[in-house]
Tab-separated table of C-alpha atoms in Angstrom:
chain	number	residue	atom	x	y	z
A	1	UNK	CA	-42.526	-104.884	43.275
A	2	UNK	CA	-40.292	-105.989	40.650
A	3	UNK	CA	-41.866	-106.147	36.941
A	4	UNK	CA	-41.438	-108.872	34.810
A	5	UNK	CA	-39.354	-108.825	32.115
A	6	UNK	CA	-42.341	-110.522	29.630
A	7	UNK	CA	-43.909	-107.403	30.450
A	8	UNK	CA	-41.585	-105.696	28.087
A	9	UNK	CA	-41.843	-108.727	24.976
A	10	UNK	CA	-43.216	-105.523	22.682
A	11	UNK	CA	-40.267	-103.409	23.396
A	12	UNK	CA	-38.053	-105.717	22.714
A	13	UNK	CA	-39.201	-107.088	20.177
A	14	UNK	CA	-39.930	-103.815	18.326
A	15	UNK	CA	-38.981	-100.825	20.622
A	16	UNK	CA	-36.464	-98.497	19.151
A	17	UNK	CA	-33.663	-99.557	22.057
A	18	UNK	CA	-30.911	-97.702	23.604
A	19	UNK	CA	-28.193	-98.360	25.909
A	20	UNK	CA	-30.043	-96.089	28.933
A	21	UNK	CA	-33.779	-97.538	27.989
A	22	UNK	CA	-32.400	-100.975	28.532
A	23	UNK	CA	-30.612	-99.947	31.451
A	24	UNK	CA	-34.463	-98.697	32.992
A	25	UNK	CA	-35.994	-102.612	31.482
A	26	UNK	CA	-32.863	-104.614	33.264
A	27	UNK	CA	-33.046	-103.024	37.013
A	28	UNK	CA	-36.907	-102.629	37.220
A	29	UNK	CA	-37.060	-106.632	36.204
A	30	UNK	CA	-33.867	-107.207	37.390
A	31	UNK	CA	-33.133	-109.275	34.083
A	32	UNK	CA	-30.311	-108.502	31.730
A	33	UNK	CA	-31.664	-106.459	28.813
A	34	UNK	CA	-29.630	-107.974	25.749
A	35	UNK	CA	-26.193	-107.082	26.339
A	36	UNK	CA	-26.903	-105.137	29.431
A	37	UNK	CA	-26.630	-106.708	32.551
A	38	UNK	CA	-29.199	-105.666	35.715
A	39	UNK	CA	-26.524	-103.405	36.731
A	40	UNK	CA	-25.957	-101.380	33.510
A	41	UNK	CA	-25.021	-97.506	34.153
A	42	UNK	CA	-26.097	-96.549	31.019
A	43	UNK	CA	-27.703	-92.975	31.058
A	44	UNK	CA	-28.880	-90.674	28.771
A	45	UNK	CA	-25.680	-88.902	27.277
A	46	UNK	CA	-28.126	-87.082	24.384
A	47	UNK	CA	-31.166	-85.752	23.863
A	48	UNK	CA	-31.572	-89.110	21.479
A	49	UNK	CA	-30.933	-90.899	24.481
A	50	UNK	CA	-33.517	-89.297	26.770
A	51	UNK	CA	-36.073	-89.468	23.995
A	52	UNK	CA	-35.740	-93.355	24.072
A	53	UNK	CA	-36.725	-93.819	27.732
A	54	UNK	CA	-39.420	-91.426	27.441
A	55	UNK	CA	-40.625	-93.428	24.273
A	56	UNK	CA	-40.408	-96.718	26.436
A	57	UNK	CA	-42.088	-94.715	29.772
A	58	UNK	CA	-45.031	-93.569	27.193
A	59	UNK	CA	-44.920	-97.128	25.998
A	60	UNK	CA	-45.143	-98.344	30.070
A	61	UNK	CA	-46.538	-96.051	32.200
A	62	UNK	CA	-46.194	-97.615	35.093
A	63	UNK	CA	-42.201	-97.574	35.198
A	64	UNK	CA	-42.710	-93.619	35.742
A	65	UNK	CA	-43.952	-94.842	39.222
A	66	UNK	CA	-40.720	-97.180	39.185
A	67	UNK	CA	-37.936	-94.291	37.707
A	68	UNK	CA	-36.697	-93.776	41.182
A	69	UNK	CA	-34.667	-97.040	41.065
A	70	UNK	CA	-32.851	-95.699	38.767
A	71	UNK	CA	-31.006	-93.191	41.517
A	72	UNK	CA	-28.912	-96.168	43.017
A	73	UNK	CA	-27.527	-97.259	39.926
A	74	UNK	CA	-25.127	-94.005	39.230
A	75	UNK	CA	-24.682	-90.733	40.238
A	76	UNK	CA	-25.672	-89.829	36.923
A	77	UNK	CA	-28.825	-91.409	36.979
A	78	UNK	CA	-29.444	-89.769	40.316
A	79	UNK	CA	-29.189	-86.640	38.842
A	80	UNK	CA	-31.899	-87.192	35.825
A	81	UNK	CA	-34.189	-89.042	38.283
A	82	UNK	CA	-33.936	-85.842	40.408
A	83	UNK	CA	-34.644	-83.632	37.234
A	84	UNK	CA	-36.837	-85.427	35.239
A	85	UNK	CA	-39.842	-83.390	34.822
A	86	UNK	CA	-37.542	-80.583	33.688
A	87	UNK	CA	-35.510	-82.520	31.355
A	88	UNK	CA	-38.963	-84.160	29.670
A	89	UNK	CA	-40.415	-80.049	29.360
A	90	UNK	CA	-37.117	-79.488	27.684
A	91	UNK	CA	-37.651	-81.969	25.219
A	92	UNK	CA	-40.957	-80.963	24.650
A	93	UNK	CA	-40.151	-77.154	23.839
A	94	UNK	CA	-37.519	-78.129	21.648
A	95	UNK	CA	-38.849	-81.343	19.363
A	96	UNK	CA	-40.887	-79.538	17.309
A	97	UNK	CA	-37.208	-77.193	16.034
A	98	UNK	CA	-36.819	-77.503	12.286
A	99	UNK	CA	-33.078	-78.373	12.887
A	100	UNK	CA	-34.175	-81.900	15.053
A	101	UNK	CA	-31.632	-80.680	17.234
A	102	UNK	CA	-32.339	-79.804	21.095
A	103	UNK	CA	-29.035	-77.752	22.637
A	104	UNK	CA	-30.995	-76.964	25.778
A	105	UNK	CA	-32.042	-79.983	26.447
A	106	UNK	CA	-28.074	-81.533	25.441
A	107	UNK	CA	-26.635	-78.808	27.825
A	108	UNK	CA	-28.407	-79.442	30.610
A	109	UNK	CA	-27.999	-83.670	30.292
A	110	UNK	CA	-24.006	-82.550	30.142
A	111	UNK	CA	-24.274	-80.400	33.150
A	112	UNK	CA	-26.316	-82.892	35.093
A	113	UNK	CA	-23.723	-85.705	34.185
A	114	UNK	CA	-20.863	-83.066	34.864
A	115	UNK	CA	-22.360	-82.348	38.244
A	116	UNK	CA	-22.872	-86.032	39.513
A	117	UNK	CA	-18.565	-86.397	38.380
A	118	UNK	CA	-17.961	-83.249	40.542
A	119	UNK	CA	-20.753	-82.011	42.765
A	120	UNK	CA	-20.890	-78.961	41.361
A	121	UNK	CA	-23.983	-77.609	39.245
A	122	UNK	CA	-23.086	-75.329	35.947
A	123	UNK	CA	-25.200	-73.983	33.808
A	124	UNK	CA	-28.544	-73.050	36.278
């Protein structure tokens, strides 16, 4: 079932919008997002990033039931679709730092992202 992009008008009205959270809006409605066509690779680079498509999954629950079309659109993707959970625990051990800044949680994106380039896994 493919949702409809009026289901977002909130988001994108007032969501706070990155290149990987429109990415998620354009192939689950199969709309472009802005400028992000339905076949935007854009994934989460940074831990900013990540927090942005967890914002918009809070936001609409029901495209946690839809993140697994995300594997098809990159090998990257693939690879945080595959370690979601982990990546969102990571996030949630290290948001409350005094810093703001989450180095676990950045490692691991670069390894996953560095693994999907050359199939092999650093880091864990």
């Amino acid at each position: 079932m493919t949702l409809r992009i009026e289901n977002f008008a909130e988001w994108l009205a007032c969501g706070e919008r990155g290149e990987s959270s429109n990415a998620i809006v354009a192939r689950v409605t199969g709309m472009p997002v802005g400028n992000y066509g339905v076949r935007s690779t854009g994934y989460p680079h940074d831990p900013s990033d990540f927090r942005r498509c967890m914002q918009l999954i809070k936001q609409y629950p029901v495209l946690r039931s839809k993140l697994h079309q995300m594997r098809d659109v990159s090998a990257q993707w693939m690879q945080i679709v595959d370690h979601w959970d982990e990546l969102e625990a990571l996030y949630e051990t290290e948001r409350q730092r005094a810093d703001g800044k989450a180095p676990l949680l950045y490692k691991r994106l670069r390894d996953l992202a560095d693994k999907a380039v050359t199939g092999d896994e650093r880091g864990y």
